[in-house]
Amino acid sequence: MNLNKWISKNTFHHSQFWDLKQLIEEKERQGLTVSLCLPTLNEEKTIGKEIILFKSELVDRYPLLDEIAVIDSGSTDQTREIAAAYGADVYLSADILPQYGEKKGKGENLWKAVYQLKGDIICYVDADIANIHPRFAYGLIAPLIYNETIKYVKAFYDRPLAFSQGVRPSGGGRVTEILVRPLFSLFFPDLTGLIQPLSGEYAVRREVLDKLPFPIGYGVETSHILDVYKEWGLEAFGQTDLDQRVHRNQETLSLGRMAFGILRAFLARSKDMGVDVDMDKLSSIMRQFQAHDEKYEQVEYEIVEEERPPMISLPEYREKFGR
Amino acid sequence: MSRTYQNVEDIIQDLPMIREACVSLRETLLANLVMLAEIPSPTSKEDARIHFLLQRFSECGLNNTSTDEYGNGVGVLPGRNRERNILMHSHADTVFSERRDHTVSVHADKMCGPGIADNSLGLAVLATLPTLLEKLGIELDAGLVLMGGVRSLGRGDLAGIRFFLEHNKIPLTSGICVEGVQLGRLSYASAGMLRGEITCHVPEEYDWVRRGTTGAILVLNEVINRILGIALPRKPQTSIVMGSVEAGEGFNIIPTEGRLCFEVRSESGEIVHRIAGELDDIIEDVVSQTGAEVDLDVVARREPAGLPIGHPLVKQTREIMSSLGLRPHITPSISELSAMISRGLPAITLGITQGDGLHEMRETVKIDPMFTGMAQLVAVLLAMDGGFCDEPE
C-alpha cells in the first residue's frame, strides 16, 4: 500500500469514534471480547483515576471492556491495593506462568498479559497518564472493531493548535525523532508513517499478539512494529490521535538507555529483514557519564534485551486457549 | 415499580438501602467528578462544563435538556404531576482560571484538585442522580429540574439562577442547592450581604514626601484600618471578610493602583445598610486626607430572607440528617438559596461530603462520606416529592 494512502486511510482521530453505543453494537455483533491491560510499577498516584474512568465509562455505561487488569511488576507502594479497591483484576507478574521465571521489564508484563487476559483484543495503556480519559482505550480499540484488516493500533498525541502558517511541526518524542525515525527512514521507509511508534498505548488482536516475541525491556514497541510489518505488512497498522497526553517526563540519560535498547532490538531483527548486522559482535554495554563532586565518572549499564518467545509456542497457552 | 412513601419515617427506614445504591454507583459518581473537575470553568466561561453535564443528562435518558440564553444547563426528569416540580441546583463555575492545571488526583480515600469541592462535586451529583434514581426504581410524582447554573460566584452575582427563575415557565414548588462541602451543612436562610471592590489610584506626580504615605498600598492600608474600626454587633451576627488585596510591582516602585475586595455579611439587612453608609464615609475621609482617588464599587447585594426553623422542609431535613448520624450545621447562605427564597421558593442548601483546602489548588474531598451525602439528598428529595415538606394550607 502506498504510504500516503495508508496515512490517510489508517490514521484516525478519537473523535471519529464518539458514538460508543454504535461501537458496542458492532462489537457484540462480531462476538468480540476486549481486555484492558494496565502494566504497573509504583503508580499509586494515577492508577485509581484510570480505573475509575475506564470502569465507569467503558464497563458500566458502555460495556466495551470485558475486563480491566493490572499486571504489576512488584510495586512497593499502594498500587495493587488501590487498583483492587477500585475494581480492577490485579495480578502480580511473578505469579503468572511462574515456571518460566521472572524477568524485570514492562515487556514482561505485556507478554504475561497475553496468557492471563481473555480478550480477543488486548488494549495496553500506561498507568502514569495524568489526563486519563476513556478515549485512551476506545480510540485504539474502535479501529480494530470497524476494520477487519487492521491488527495493531498505535496511539499518537497531538493537538489541533492554531498555527499561523497552516503547517506545524508534529511527530514523536525525542527518542523517536533522533533514533527511530532516522532508522526507519534508512531501512523501512513505510514505517515512518507511524507518527509515534514508541507510544505505550496500543490495541492488538490476540491472534497477532500470541505470535510475537516480546523483548522485556525498552525494545518491545520497536520489535513489535518490525515483526508485525514483516508478517502482515503496513496495512495491518492503524494509528489514532488521542490529543494530549500528560505524563512524567524522562531524563535525557534514561532516554539514552532507552535508545540503546531500541537499537539492539532493531539490529536483532535487521538480518531477517535484509539488513546485515552480526549481533554477536555488538556490545551490550551502554556507557553514560555522571558527575561526582569534581570528577566525571563513567557508568556502565548492561542492556541485553532478553526476549520472551511467541506465546503460541508455549504448551500452557495452547492448552488454555485451544490454539 | 416505584415505592410510595406514607411519611418521612418510611423514607428513613429505607436510608441504608439508598446508601447502598449510592455506593454501588461509586465509579460513576467519581468518574463524573473527575471529568467535570478537569474541565476549567471560571465564572462566565462555563460552556464546556455545561455541555458535558447536558451530555450526561442525555445519556441518562433525559429528553428535555437545554441551555438558556445565559448558558445555564437544565435537564428535566418528568414526574406524574406536571404542576409540581422540584428544582435541584449546583453552580457550575469555580474560582480558578482556565490557565491553572485542573488535573485531579484520586487516592484511596480522597480526591484532590482545584474546584473539586466547590463545586465540581455538586455538579457531579446532579450528573449521577438520574442513574441513581433509576437504580433505586424511584419514579417521582413531581418533576425534577436539574440545573447547572452559570455566573454564580463573585462578580457573577447569581446572574444565572436569577435569569432562570425570572424566565422559567415550569411551575416550581421547592428547591435544593447542592454544594460539594460540608456534609452536615443545612442552610435555610440567606444572610444580608454586600460585596464590594474598593479601588485606589494615586497619581504618578503624587507628592509622597509631603503626604508621608508612599503609594496605593498605604492608602488601602488606611482604608482597611478604618474598616476594621467599624463596630460590629455580635447579635445579629455580622462580619466583614477582607477577601483579597492587589497592588504593587516590586521592591522600589511606588504602586499607583490598588484594589481591595471585601464582603459584608449580616443576619440583619439594616446593619448591612448601616455599614454601607460607614464605608462611604471612610472613603470620603481617606480621599480628603491623602489626595488619592478612592472608589467603592458594589458588585453584589442580598437582602436577608429565609424559612423559619419550624418549616416542615427544615424539620424533615433535620430528621433525615440526624437519622444518618449527621449533626446539622445551620449556616446562613449568600448563594443561590437567597435567589430562590427571595422569589418565594422554599429551599435549602445541603453539602455532600467532608473536604478541606477550599479555593486552593489542593482542594480535597473525602470519598466515603459522599455516599451518606447522596443518600441524604435522595431522602430529602423523596420527602419533598411526598409532600411531607409542604407547609399546611
PDB file of N, CA and C in Angstrom, chain B residues 305-334:
ATOM      1  N   ALA B 305     -33.269  36.783  54.075  1.00  0.00           N
ATOM      2  CA  ALA B 305     -34.595  36.164  53.982  1.00  0.00           C
ATOM      3  C   ALA B 305     -34.431  34.706  54.347  1.00  0.00           C
ATOM      4  N   GLY B 306     -35.522  34.015  54.578  1.00  0.00           N
ATOM      5  CA  GLY B 306     -35.362  32.601  54.866  1.00  0.00           C
ATOM      6  C   GLY B 306     -36.618  31.941  55.357  1.00  0.00           C
ATOM      7  N   LEU B 307     -36.490  30.642  55.553  1.00  0.00           N
ATOM      8  CA  LEU B 307     -37.587  29.865  56.102  1.00  0.00           C
ATOM      9  C   LEU B 307     -37.457  29.876  57.616  1.00  0.00           C
ATOM     10  N   PRO B 308     -38.580  29.800  58.341  1.00  0.00           N
ATOM     11  CA  PRO B 308     -38.467  29.642  59.794  1.00  0.00           C
ATOM     12  C   PRO B 308     -37.940  28.254  60.134  1.00  0.00           C
ATOM     13  N   ILE B 309     -37.298  28.144  61.276  1.00  0.00           N
ATOM     14  CA  ILE B 309     -36.707  26.842  61.636  1.00  0.00           C
ATOM     15  C   ILE B 309     -37.770  25.753  61.767  1.00  0.00           C
ATOM     16  N   GLY B 310     -38.997  26.178  62.036  1.00  0.00           N
ATOM     17  CA  GLY B 310     -40.067  25.188  62.180  1.00  0.00           C
ATOM     18  C   GLY B 310     -40.722  24.805  60.868  1.00  0.00           C
ATOM     19  N   HIS B 311     -40.237  25.342  59.756  1.00  0.00           N
ATOM     20  CA  HIS B 311     -40.820  24.993  58.451  1.00  0.00           C
ATOM     21  C   HIS B 311     -40.656  23.489  58.225  1.00  0.00           C
ATOM     22  N   PRO B 312     -41.710  22.820  57.704  1.00  0.00           N
ATOM     23  CA  PRO B 312     -41.604  21.361  57.527  1.00  0.00           C
ATOM     24  C   PRO B 312     -40.385  20.935  56.711  1.00  0.00           C
ATOM     25  N   LEU B 313     -39.970  21.737  55.735  1.00  0.00           N
ATOM     26  CA  LEU B 313     -38.796  21.365  54.928  1.00  0.00           C
ATOM     27  C   LEU B 313     -37.540  21.299  55.803  1.00  0.00           C
ATOM     28  N   VAL B 314     -37.417  22.277  56.691  1.00  0.00           N
ATOM     29  CA  VAL B 314     -36.246  22.304  57.588  1.00  0.00           C
ATOM     30  C   VAL B 314     -36.342  21.159  58.599  1.00  0.00           C
ATOM     31  N   LYS B 315     -37.551  20.998  59.129  1.00  0.00           N
ATOM     32  CA  LYS B 315     -37.744  19.992  60.173  1.00  0.00           C
ATOM     33  C   LYS B 315     -37.469  18.580  59.650  1.00  0.00           C
ATOM     34  N   GLN B 316     -38.049  18.284  58.499  1.00  0.00           N
ATOM     35  CA  GLN B 316     -37.872  16.928  57.950  1.00  0.00           C
ATOM     36  C   GLN B 316     -36.423  16.695  57.522  1.00  0.00           C
ATOM     37  N   THR B 317     -35.786  17.739  57.000  1.00  0.00           N
ATOM     38  CA  THR B 317     -34.381  17.578  56.600  1.00  0.00           C
ATOM     39  C   THR B 317     -33.514  17.286  57.817  1.00  0.00           C
ATOM     40  N   ARG B 318     -33.783  18.007  58.912  1.00  0.00           N
ATOM     41  CA  ARG B 318     -33.018  17.756  60.157  1.00  0.00           C
ATOM     42  C   ARG B 318     -33.218  16.326  60.629  1.00  0.00           C
ATOM     43  N   GLU B 319     -34.462  15.861  60.514  1.00  0.00           N
ATOM     44  CA  GLU B 319     -34.804  14.493  60.928  1.00  0.00           C
ATOM     45  C   GLU B 319     -33.994  13.475  60.106  1.00  0.00           C
ATOM     46  N   ILE B 320     -33.964  13.699  58.798  1.00  0.00           N
ATOM     47  CA  ILE B 320     -33.241  12.778  57.900  1.00  0.00           C
ATOM     48  C   ILE B 320     -31.741  12.820  58.217  1.00  0.00           C
ATOM     49  N   MET B 321     -31.223  14.021  58.407  1.00  0.00           N
ATOM     50  CA  MET B 321     -29.793  14.145  58.695  1.00  0.00           C
ATOM     51  C   MET B 321     -29.446  13.440  60.003  1.00  0.00           C
ATOM     52  N   SER B 322     -30.281  13.651  61.011  1.00  0.00           N
ATOM     53  CA  SER B 322     -29.998  13.026  62.316  1.00  0.00           C
ATOM     54  C   SER B 322     -30.003  11.515  62.201  1.00  0.00           C
ATOM     55  N   SER B 323     -30.939  10.977  61.401  1.00  0.00           N
ATOM     56  CA  SER B 323     -31.013   9.518  61.293  1.00  0.00           C
ATOM     57  C   SER B 323     -29.804   8.951  60.554  1.00  0.00           C
ATOM     58  N   LEU B 324     -29.089   9.794  59.814  1.00  0.00           N
ATOM     59  CA  LEU B 324     -27.846   9.360  59.157  1.00  0.00           C
ATOM     60  C   LEU B 324     -26.630   9.622  60.035  1.00  0.00           C
ATOM     61  N   GLY B 325     -26.895  10.059  61.269  1.00  0.00           N
ATOM     62  CA  GLY B 325     -25.790  10.333  62.182  1.00  0.00           C
ATOM     63  C   GLY B 325     -25.133  11.680  61.921  1.00  0.00           C
ATOM     64  N   LEU B 326     -25.814  12.536  61.179  1.00  0.00           N
ATOM     65  CA  LEU B 326     -25.251  13.857  60.887  1.00  0.00           C
ATOM     66  C   LEU B 326     -25.817  14.873  61.864  1.00  0.00           C
ATOM     67  N   ARG B 327     -24.915  15.704  62.391  1.00  0.00           N
ATOM     68  CA  ARG B 327     -25.380  16.768  63.262  1.00  0.00           C
ATOM     69  C   ARG B 327     -25.527  18.021  62.398  1.00  0.00           C
ATOM     70  N   PRO B 328     -26.785  18.459  62.142  1.00  0.00           N
ATOM     71  CA  PRO B 328     -26.964  19.572  61.208  1.00  0.00           C
ATOM     72  C   PRO B 328     -26.201  20.818  61.652  1.00  0.00           C
ATOM     73  N   HIS B 329     -25.437  21.344  60.734  1.00  0.00           N
ATOM     74  CA  HIS B 329     -24.692  22.577  60.994  1.00  0.00           C
ATOM     75  C   HIS B 329     -25.438  23.693  60.280  1.00  0.00           C
ATOM     76  N   ILE B 330     -26.153  24.482  61.077  1.00  0.00           N
ATOM     77  CA  ILE B 330     -27.006  25.521  60.494  1.00  0.00           C
ATOM     78  C   ILE B 330     -26.144  26.726  60.130  1.00  0.00           C
ATOM     79  N   THR B 331     -26.181  27.106  58.884  1.00  0.00           N
ATOM     80  CA  THR B 331     -25.374  28.239  58.465  1.00  0.00           C
ATOM     81  C   THR B 331     -26.146  29.042  57.422  1.00  0.00           C
ATOM     82  N   PRO B 332     -26.202  30.357  57.564  1.00  0.00           N
ATOM     83  CA  PRO B 332     -26.902  31.140  56.548  1.00  0.00           C
ATOM     84  C   PRO B 332     -26.114  31.125  55.240  1.00  0.00           C
ATOM     85  N   SER B 333     -26.821  31.273  54.165  1.00  0.00           N
ATOM     86  CA  SER B 333     -26.178  31.201  52.852  1.00  0.00           C
ATOM     87  C   SER B 333     -26.266  32.548  52.146  1.00  0.00           C
ATOM     88  N   ILE B 334     -25.296  32.815  51.289  1.00  0.00           N
ATOM     89  CA  ILE B 334     -25.407  34.006  50.447  1.00  0.00           C
ATOM     90  C   ILE B 334     -25.437  33.601  48.981  1.00  0.00           C
TER      91      ILE B 334
END
